[in-house]
mmCIF file of C-alpha atoms and ligand atoms in Angstrom:
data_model
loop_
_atom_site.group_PDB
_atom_site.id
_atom_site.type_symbol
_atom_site.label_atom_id
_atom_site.label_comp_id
_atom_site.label_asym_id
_atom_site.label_seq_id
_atom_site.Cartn_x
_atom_site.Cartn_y
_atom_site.Cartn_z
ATOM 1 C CA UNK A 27 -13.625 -36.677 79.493
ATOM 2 C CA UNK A 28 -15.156 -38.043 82.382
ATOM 3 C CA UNK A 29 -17.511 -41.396 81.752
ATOM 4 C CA UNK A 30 -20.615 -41.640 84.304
ATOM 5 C CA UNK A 31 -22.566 -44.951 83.958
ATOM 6 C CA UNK A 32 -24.905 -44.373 86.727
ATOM 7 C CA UNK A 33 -27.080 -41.887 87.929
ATOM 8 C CA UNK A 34 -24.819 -41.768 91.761
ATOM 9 C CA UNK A 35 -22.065 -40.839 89.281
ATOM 10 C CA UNK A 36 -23.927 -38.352 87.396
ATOM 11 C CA UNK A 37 -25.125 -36.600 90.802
ATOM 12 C CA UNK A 38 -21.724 -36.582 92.434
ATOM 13 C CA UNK A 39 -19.905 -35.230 88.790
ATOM 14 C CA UNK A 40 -22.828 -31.977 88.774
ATOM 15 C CA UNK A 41 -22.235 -31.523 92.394
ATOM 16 C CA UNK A 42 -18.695 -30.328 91.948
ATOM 17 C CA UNK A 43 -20.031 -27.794 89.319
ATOM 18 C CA UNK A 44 -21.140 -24.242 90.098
ATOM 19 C CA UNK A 45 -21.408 -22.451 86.318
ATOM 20 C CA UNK A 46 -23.479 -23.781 83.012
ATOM 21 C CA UNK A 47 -23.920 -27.086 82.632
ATOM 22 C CA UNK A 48 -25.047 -27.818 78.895
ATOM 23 C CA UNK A 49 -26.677 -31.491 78.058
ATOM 24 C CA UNK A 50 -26.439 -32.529 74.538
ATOM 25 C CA UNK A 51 -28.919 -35.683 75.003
ATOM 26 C CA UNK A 52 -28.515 -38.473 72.124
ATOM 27 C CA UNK A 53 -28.662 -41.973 71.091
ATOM 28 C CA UNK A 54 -25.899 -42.306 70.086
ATOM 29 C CA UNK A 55 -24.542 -43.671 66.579
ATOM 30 C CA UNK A 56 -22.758 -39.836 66.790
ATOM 31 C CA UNK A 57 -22.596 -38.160 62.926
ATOM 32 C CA UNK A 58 -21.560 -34.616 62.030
ATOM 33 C CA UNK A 59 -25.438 -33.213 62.668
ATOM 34 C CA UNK A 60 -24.551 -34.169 66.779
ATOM 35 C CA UNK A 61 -20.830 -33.021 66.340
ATOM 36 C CA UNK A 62 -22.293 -29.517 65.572
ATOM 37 C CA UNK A 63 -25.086 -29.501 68.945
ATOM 38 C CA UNK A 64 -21.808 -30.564 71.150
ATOM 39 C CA UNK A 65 -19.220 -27.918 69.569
ATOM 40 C CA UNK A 66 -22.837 -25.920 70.420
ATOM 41 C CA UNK A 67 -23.311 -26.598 73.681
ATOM 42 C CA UNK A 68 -19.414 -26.543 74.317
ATOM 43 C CA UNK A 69 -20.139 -22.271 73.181
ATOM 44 C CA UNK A 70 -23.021 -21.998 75.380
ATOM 45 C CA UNK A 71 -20.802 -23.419 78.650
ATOM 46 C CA UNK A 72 -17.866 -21.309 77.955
ATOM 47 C CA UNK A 73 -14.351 -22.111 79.196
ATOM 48 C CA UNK A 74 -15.514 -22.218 83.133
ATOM 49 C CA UNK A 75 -18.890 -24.233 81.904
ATOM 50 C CA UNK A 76 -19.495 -28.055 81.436
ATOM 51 C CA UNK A 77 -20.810 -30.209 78.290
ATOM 52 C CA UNK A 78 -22.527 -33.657 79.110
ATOM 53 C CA UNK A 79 -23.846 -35.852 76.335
ATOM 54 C CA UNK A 80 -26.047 -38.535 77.389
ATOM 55 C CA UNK A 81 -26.109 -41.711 75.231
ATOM 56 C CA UNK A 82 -28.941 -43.817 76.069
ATOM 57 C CA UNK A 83 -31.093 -45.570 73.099
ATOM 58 C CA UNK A 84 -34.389 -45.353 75.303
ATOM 59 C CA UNK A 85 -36.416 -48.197 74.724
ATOM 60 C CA UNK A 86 -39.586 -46.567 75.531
ATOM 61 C CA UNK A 87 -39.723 -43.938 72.201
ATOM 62 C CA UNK A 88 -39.746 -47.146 69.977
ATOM 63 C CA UNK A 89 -42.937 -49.018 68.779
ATOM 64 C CA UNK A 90 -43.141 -52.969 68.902
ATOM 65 C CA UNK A 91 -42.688 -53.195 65.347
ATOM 66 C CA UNK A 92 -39.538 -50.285 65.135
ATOM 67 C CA UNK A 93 -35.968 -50.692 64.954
ATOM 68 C CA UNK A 94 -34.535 -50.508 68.744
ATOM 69 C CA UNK A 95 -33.098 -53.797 68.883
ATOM 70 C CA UNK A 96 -31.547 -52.877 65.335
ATOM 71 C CA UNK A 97 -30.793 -49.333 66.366
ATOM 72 C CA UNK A 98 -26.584 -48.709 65.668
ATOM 73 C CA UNK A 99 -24.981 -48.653 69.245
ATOM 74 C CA UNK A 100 -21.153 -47.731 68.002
ATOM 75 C CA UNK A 101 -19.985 -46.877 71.243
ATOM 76 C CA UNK A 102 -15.618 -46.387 70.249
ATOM 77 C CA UNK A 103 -16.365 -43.894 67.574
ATOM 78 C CA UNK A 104 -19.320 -42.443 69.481
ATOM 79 C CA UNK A 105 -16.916 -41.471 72.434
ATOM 80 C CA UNK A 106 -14.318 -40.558 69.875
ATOM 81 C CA UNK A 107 -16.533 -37.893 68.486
ATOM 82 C CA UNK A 108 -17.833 -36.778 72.004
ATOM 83 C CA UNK A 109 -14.052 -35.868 73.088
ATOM 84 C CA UNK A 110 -13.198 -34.307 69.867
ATOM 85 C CA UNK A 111 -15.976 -32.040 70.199
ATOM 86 C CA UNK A 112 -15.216 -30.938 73.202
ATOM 87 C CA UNK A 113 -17.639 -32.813 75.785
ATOM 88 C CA UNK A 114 -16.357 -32.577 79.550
ATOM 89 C CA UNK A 115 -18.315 -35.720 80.438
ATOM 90 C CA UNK A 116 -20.484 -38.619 78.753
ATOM 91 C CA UNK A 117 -23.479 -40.253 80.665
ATOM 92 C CA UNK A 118 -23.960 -43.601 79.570
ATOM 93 C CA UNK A 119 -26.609 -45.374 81.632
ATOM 94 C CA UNK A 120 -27.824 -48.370 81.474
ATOM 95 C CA UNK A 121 -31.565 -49.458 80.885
ATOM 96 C CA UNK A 122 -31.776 -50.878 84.683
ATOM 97 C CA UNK A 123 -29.958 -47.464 85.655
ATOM 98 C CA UNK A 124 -32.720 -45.242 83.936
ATOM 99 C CA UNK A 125 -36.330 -47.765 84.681
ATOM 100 C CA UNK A 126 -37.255 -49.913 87.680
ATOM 101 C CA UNK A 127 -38.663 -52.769 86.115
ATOM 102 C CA UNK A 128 -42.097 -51.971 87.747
ATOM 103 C CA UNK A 129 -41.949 -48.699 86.873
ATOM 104 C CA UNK A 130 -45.217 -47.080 86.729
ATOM 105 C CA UNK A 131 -44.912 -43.452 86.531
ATOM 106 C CA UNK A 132 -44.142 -41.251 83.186
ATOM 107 C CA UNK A 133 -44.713 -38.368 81.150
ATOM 108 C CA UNK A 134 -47.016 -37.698 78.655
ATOM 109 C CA UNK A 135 -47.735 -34.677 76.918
ATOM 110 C CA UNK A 136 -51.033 -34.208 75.639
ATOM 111 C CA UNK A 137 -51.524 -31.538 72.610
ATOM 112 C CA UNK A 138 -48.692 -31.173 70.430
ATOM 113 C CA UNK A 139 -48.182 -34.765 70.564
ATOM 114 C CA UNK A 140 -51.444 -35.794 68.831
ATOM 115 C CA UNK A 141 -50.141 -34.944 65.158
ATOM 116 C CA UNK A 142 -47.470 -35.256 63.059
ATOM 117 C CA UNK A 143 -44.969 -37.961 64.640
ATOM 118 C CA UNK A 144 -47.335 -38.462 67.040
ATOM 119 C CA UNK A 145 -50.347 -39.528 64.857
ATOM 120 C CA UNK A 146 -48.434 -42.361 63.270
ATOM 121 C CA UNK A 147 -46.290 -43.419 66.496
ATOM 122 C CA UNK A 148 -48.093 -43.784 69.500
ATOM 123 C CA UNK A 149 -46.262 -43.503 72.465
ATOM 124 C CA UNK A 150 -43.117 -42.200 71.119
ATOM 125 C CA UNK A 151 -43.391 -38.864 72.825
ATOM 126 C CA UNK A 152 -44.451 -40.442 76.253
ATOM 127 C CA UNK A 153 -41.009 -42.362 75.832
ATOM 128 C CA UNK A 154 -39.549 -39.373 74.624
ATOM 129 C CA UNK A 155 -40.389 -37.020 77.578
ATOM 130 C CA UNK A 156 -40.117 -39.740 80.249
ATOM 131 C CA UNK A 157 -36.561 -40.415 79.321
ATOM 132 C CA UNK A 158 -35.663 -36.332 78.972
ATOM 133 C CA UNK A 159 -37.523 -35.585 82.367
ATOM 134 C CA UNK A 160 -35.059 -38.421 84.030
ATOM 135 C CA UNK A 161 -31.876 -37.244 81.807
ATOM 136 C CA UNK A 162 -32.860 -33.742 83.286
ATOM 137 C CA UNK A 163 -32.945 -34.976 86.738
ATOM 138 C CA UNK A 164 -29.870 -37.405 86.775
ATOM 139 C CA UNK A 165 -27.665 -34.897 85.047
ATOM 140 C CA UNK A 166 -29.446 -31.644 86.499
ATOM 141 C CA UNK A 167 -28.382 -29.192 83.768
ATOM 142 C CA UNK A 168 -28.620 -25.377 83.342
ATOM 143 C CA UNK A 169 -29.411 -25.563 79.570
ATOM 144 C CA UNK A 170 -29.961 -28.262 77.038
ATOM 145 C CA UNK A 171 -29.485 -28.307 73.303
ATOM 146 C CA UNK A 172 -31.921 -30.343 70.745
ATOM 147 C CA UNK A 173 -32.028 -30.307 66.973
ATOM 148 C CA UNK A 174 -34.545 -28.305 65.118
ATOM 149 C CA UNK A 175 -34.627 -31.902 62.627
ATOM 150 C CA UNK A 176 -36.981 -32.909 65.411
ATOM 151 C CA UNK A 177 -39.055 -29.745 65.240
ATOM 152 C CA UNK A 178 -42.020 -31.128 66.809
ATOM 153 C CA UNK A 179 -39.976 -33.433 69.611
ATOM 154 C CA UNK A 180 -38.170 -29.877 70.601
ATOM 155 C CA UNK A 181 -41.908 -28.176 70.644
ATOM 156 C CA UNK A 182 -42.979 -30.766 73.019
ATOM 157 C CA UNK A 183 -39.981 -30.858 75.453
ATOM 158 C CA UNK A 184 -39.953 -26.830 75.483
ATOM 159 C CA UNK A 185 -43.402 -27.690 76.589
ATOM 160 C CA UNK A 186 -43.081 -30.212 79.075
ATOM 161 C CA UNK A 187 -39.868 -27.733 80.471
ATOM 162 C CA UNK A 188 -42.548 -24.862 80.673
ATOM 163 C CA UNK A 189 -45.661 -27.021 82.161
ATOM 164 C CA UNK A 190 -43.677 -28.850 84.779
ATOM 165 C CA UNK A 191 -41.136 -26.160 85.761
ATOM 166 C CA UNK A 192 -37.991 -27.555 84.842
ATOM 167 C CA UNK A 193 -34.768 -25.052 85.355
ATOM 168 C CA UNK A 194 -33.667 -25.846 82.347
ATOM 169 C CA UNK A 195 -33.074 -23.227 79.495
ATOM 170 C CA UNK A 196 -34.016 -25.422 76.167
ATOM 171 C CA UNK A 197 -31.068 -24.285 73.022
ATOM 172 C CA UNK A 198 -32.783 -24.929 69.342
ATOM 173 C CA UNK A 199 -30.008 -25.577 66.992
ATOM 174 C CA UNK A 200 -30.419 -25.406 63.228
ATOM 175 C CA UNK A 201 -30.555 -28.740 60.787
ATOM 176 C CA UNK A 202 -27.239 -29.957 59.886
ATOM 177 C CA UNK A 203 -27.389 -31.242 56.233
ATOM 178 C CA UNK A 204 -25.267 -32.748 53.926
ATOM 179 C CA UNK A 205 -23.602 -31.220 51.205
ATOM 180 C CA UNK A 206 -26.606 -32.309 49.339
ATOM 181 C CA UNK A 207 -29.538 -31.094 51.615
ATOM 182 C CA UNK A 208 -30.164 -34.319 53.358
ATOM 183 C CA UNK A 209 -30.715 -33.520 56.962
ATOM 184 C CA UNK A 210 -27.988 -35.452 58.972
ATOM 185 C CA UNK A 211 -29.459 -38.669 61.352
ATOM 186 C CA UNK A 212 -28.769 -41.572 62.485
ATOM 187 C CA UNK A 213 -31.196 -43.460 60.503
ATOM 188 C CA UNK A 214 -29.480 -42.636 57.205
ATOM 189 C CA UNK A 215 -27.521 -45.724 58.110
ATOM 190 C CA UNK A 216 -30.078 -47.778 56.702
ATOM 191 C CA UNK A 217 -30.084 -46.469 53.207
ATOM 192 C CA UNK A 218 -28.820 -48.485 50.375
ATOM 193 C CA UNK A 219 -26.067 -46.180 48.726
ATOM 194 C CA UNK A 220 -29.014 -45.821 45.515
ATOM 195 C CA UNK A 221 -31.505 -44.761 48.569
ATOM 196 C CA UNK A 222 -28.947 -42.383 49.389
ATOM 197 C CA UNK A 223 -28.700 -40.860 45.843
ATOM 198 C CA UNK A 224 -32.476 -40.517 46.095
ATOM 199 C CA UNK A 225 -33.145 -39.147 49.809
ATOM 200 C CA UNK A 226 -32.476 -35.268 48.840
ATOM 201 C CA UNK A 227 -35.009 -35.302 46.517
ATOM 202 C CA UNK A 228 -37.232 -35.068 49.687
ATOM 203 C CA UNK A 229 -35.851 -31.714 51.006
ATOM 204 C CA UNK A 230 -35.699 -30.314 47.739
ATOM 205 C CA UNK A 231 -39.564 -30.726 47.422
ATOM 206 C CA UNK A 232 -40.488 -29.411 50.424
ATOM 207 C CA UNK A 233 -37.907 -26.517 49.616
ATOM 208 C CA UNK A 234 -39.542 -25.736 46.270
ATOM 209 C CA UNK A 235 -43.211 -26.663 47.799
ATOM 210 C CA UNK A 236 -42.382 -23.612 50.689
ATOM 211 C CA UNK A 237 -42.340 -21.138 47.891
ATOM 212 C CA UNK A 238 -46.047 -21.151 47.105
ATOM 213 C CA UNK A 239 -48.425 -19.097 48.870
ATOM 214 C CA UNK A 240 -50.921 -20.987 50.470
ATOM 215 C CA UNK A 241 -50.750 -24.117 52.940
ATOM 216 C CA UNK A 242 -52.714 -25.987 50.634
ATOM 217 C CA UNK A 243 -50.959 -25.595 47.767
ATOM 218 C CA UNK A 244 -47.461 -26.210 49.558
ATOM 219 C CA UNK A 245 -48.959 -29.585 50.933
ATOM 220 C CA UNK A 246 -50.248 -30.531 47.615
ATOM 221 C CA UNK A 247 -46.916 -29.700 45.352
ATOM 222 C CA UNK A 248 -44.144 -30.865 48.314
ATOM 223 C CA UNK A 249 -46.917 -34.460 48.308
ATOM 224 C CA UNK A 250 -46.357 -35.015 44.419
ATOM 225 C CA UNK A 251 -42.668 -34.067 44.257
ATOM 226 C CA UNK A 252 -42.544 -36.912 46.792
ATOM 227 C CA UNK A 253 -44.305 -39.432 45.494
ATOM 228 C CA UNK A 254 -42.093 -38.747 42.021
ATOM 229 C CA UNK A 255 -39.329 -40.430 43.954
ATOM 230 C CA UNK A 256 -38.987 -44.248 43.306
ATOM 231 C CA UNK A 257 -39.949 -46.368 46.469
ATOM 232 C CA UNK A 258 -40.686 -43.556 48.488
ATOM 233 C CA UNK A 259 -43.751 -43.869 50.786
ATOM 234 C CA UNK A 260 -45.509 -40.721 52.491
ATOM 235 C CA UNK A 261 -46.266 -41.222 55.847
ATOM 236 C CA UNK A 262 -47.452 -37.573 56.235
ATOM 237 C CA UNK A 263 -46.537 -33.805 54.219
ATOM 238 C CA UNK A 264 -48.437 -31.041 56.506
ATOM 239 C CA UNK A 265 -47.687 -27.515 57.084
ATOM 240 C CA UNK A 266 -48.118 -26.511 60.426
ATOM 241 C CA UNK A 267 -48.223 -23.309 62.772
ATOM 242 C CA UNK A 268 -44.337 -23.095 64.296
ATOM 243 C CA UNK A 269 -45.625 -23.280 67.441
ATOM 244 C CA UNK A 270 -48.368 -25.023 67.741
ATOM 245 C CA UNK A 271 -48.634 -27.349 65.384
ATOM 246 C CA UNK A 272 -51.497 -27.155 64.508
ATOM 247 C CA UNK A 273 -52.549 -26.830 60.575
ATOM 248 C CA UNK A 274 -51.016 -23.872 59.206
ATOM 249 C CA UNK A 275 -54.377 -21.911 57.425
ATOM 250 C CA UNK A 276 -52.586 -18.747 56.005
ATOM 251 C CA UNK A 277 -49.085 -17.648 55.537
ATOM 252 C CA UNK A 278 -50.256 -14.839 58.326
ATOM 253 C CA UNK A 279 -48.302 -17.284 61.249
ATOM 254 C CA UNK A 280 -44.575 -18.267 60.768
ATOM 255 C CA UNK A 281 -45.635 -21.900 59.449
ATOM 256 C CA UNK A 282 -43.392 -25.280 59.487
ATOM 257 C CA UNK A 283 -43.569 -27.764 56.197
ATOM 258 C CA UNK A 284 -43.122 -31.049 57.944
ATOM 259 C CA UNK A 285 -43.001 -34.654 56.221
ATOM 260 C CA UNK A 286 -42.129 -38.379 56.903
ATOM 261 C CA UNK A 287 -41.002 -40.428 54.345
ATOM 262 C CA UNK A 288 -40.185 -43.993 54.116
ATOM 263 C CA UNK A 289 -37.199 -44.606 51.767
ATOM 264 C CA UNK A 290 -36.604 -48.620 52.362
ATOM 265 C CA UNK A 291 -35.428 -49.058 55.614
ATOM 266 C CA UNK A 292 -35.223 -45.805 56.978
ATOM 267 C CA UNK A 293 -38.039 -43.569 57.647
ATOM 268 C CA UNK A 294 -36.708 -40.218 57.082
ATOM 269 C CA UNK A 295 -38.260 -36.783 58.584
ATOM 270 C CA UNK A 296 -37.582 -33.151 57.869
ATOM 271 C CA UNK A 297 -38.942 -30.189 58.048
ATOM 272 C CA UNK A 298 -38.729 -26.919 56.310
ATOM 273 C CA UNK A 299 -39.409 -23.057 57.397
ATOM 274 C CA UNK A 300 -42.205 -21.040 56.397
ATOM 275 C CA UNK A 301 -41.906 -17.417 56.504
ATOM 276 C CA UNK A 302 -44.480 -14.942 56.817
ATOM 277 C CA UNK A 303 -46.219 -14.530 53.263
ATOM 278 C CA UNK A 304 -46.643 -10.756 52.154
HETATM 279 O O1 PAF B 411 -33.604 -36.977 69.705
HETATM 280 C C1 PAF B 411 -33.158 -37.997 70.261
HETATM 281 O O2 PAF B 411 -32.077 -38.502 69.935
HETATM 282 C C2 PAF B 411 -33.968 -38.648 71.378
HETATM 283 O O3 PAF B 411 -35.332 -38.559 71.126
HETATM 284 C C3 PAF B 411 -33.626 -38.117 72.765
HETATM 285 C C4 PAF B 411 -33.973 -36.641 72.905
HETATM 286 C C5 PAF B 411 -32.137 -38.314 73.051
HETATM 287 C C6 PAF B 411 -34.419 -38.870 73.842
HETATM 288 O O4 PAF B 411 -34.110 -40.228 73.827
#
């Protein structure tokens, strides 16, 4: 597994490459959820294809008051689990590498970034689709894979991909979970092992709240089976057109439960499908 640190490196690796190139792009602090989107990626590039996963905790998708000088940055096992899964090369820049310190150009998407995540972090998605825009461009890839945990982060970069022309097929993959339903990230590091115990609770209200029939009523019975957990705090619980994201009004569009939930530390998110309603 080849290790590019700069973007000169990155360039000259792709340049040698004439079939799929597949990006996995990450933070870092690697679990079993990213394992899965490599081994992923490694199917989409096929034997005569390439894998690159970028590692790069992007300072620009965190808030003043959020956790990126905290953020895990386990680089051994991180590489570790890149090779195992079957990653050809890892990009690894640095912050100089990826922003000129008067930079003064970035991305911002403007509709589906107004809600959900967006409402309650401003900026994060500007971050977010600055830093994928340059990871596209320094590692120039045929397809990229991103988790369906981020449901409306993926919206937004399929978005960004389709407004600004990007030749890059976007791959969804499916939450990993535990054995227990808690959707695998990064940020489960910061739960206290009795935080831990408590954290599925959240899926399985929003799994029992997607049974009902209308948005309302999934919002309202997914919201108390929350706040029945001890120390959790709601950021939001909305159910949202798939697509869109906007507020889901009937079970006539495939609809998304999505919540936020502050368990200590960690604020965990999720999000659960909702089928059409007959
Ligand atoms: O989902 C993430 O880990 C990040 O938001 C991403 C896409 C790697 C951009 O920094």
């Amino acid at each position: 597994m080849k290790t590019l640190k700069t973007i000169a490196a990155s360039r000259r690796w792709r340049a040698g490459l004439d079939s799929k190139v597949v990006l996995v792009p990450t933070m870092g602090a690697l679990h079993h959820g990213h394992e899965a989107l490599i081994r992923h990626a490694r199917g989409i590039a096929g034997p005569s294809g390439s894998v690159v996963v970028s590692i790069f905790v992007n300072p620009t998708q965190f808030g003043p008051k959020e956790d990126f000088a905290s953020y895990p940055r386990p680089l051994a096992s991180d590489l570790a689990i890149t090779r195992r899964a079957g990653a050809d090369a890892v990009f690894l820049p640095s912050i100089g590498e990826m922003y000129a310190a008067d930079k003064s150009v970035t991305v911002n998407e403007s509709l589906l970034s107004a809600t959900l995540c967006g409402r309650s972090r401003p900026g994060h998605f500007e971050g977010v689709c600055s830093v994928v825009a340059k990871l596209f461009l320094a590692t120039q890839p045929t397809h990229a894979v991103f988790g369906e945990k981020d449901w409306q982060q993926l919206a937004i970069i399929r978005r960004m991909v389709r407004d600004l022309l990007f030749p890059v097929t976007i791959e969804p993959f499916p939450i990993v979970r535990d054995a227990d339903g808690l959707a695998t990230s990064s940020r489960n590091a910061y739960l206290t092992p009795a935080e831990r115990n408590l954290a599925p609770r959240i899926f399985d209200a929003m799994t029992q709240a997607s049974k009902l029939k209308t948005p309302q009523a999934i919002v309202k019975n997914c919201t108390s089976g929350i706040k029945k957990i001890p120390g959790a705090q709601i950021d939001y619980v909305e159910a949202v057109d798939a697509s869109t994201l906007h507020p889901l009004s009937n079970r006539k569009q495939i609809g998304r439960l999505a919540a936020a939930v502050f368990l200590g530390k960690a604020r965990l998110i999720d999000n659960v499908h909702l089928p059409l309603f007959a």
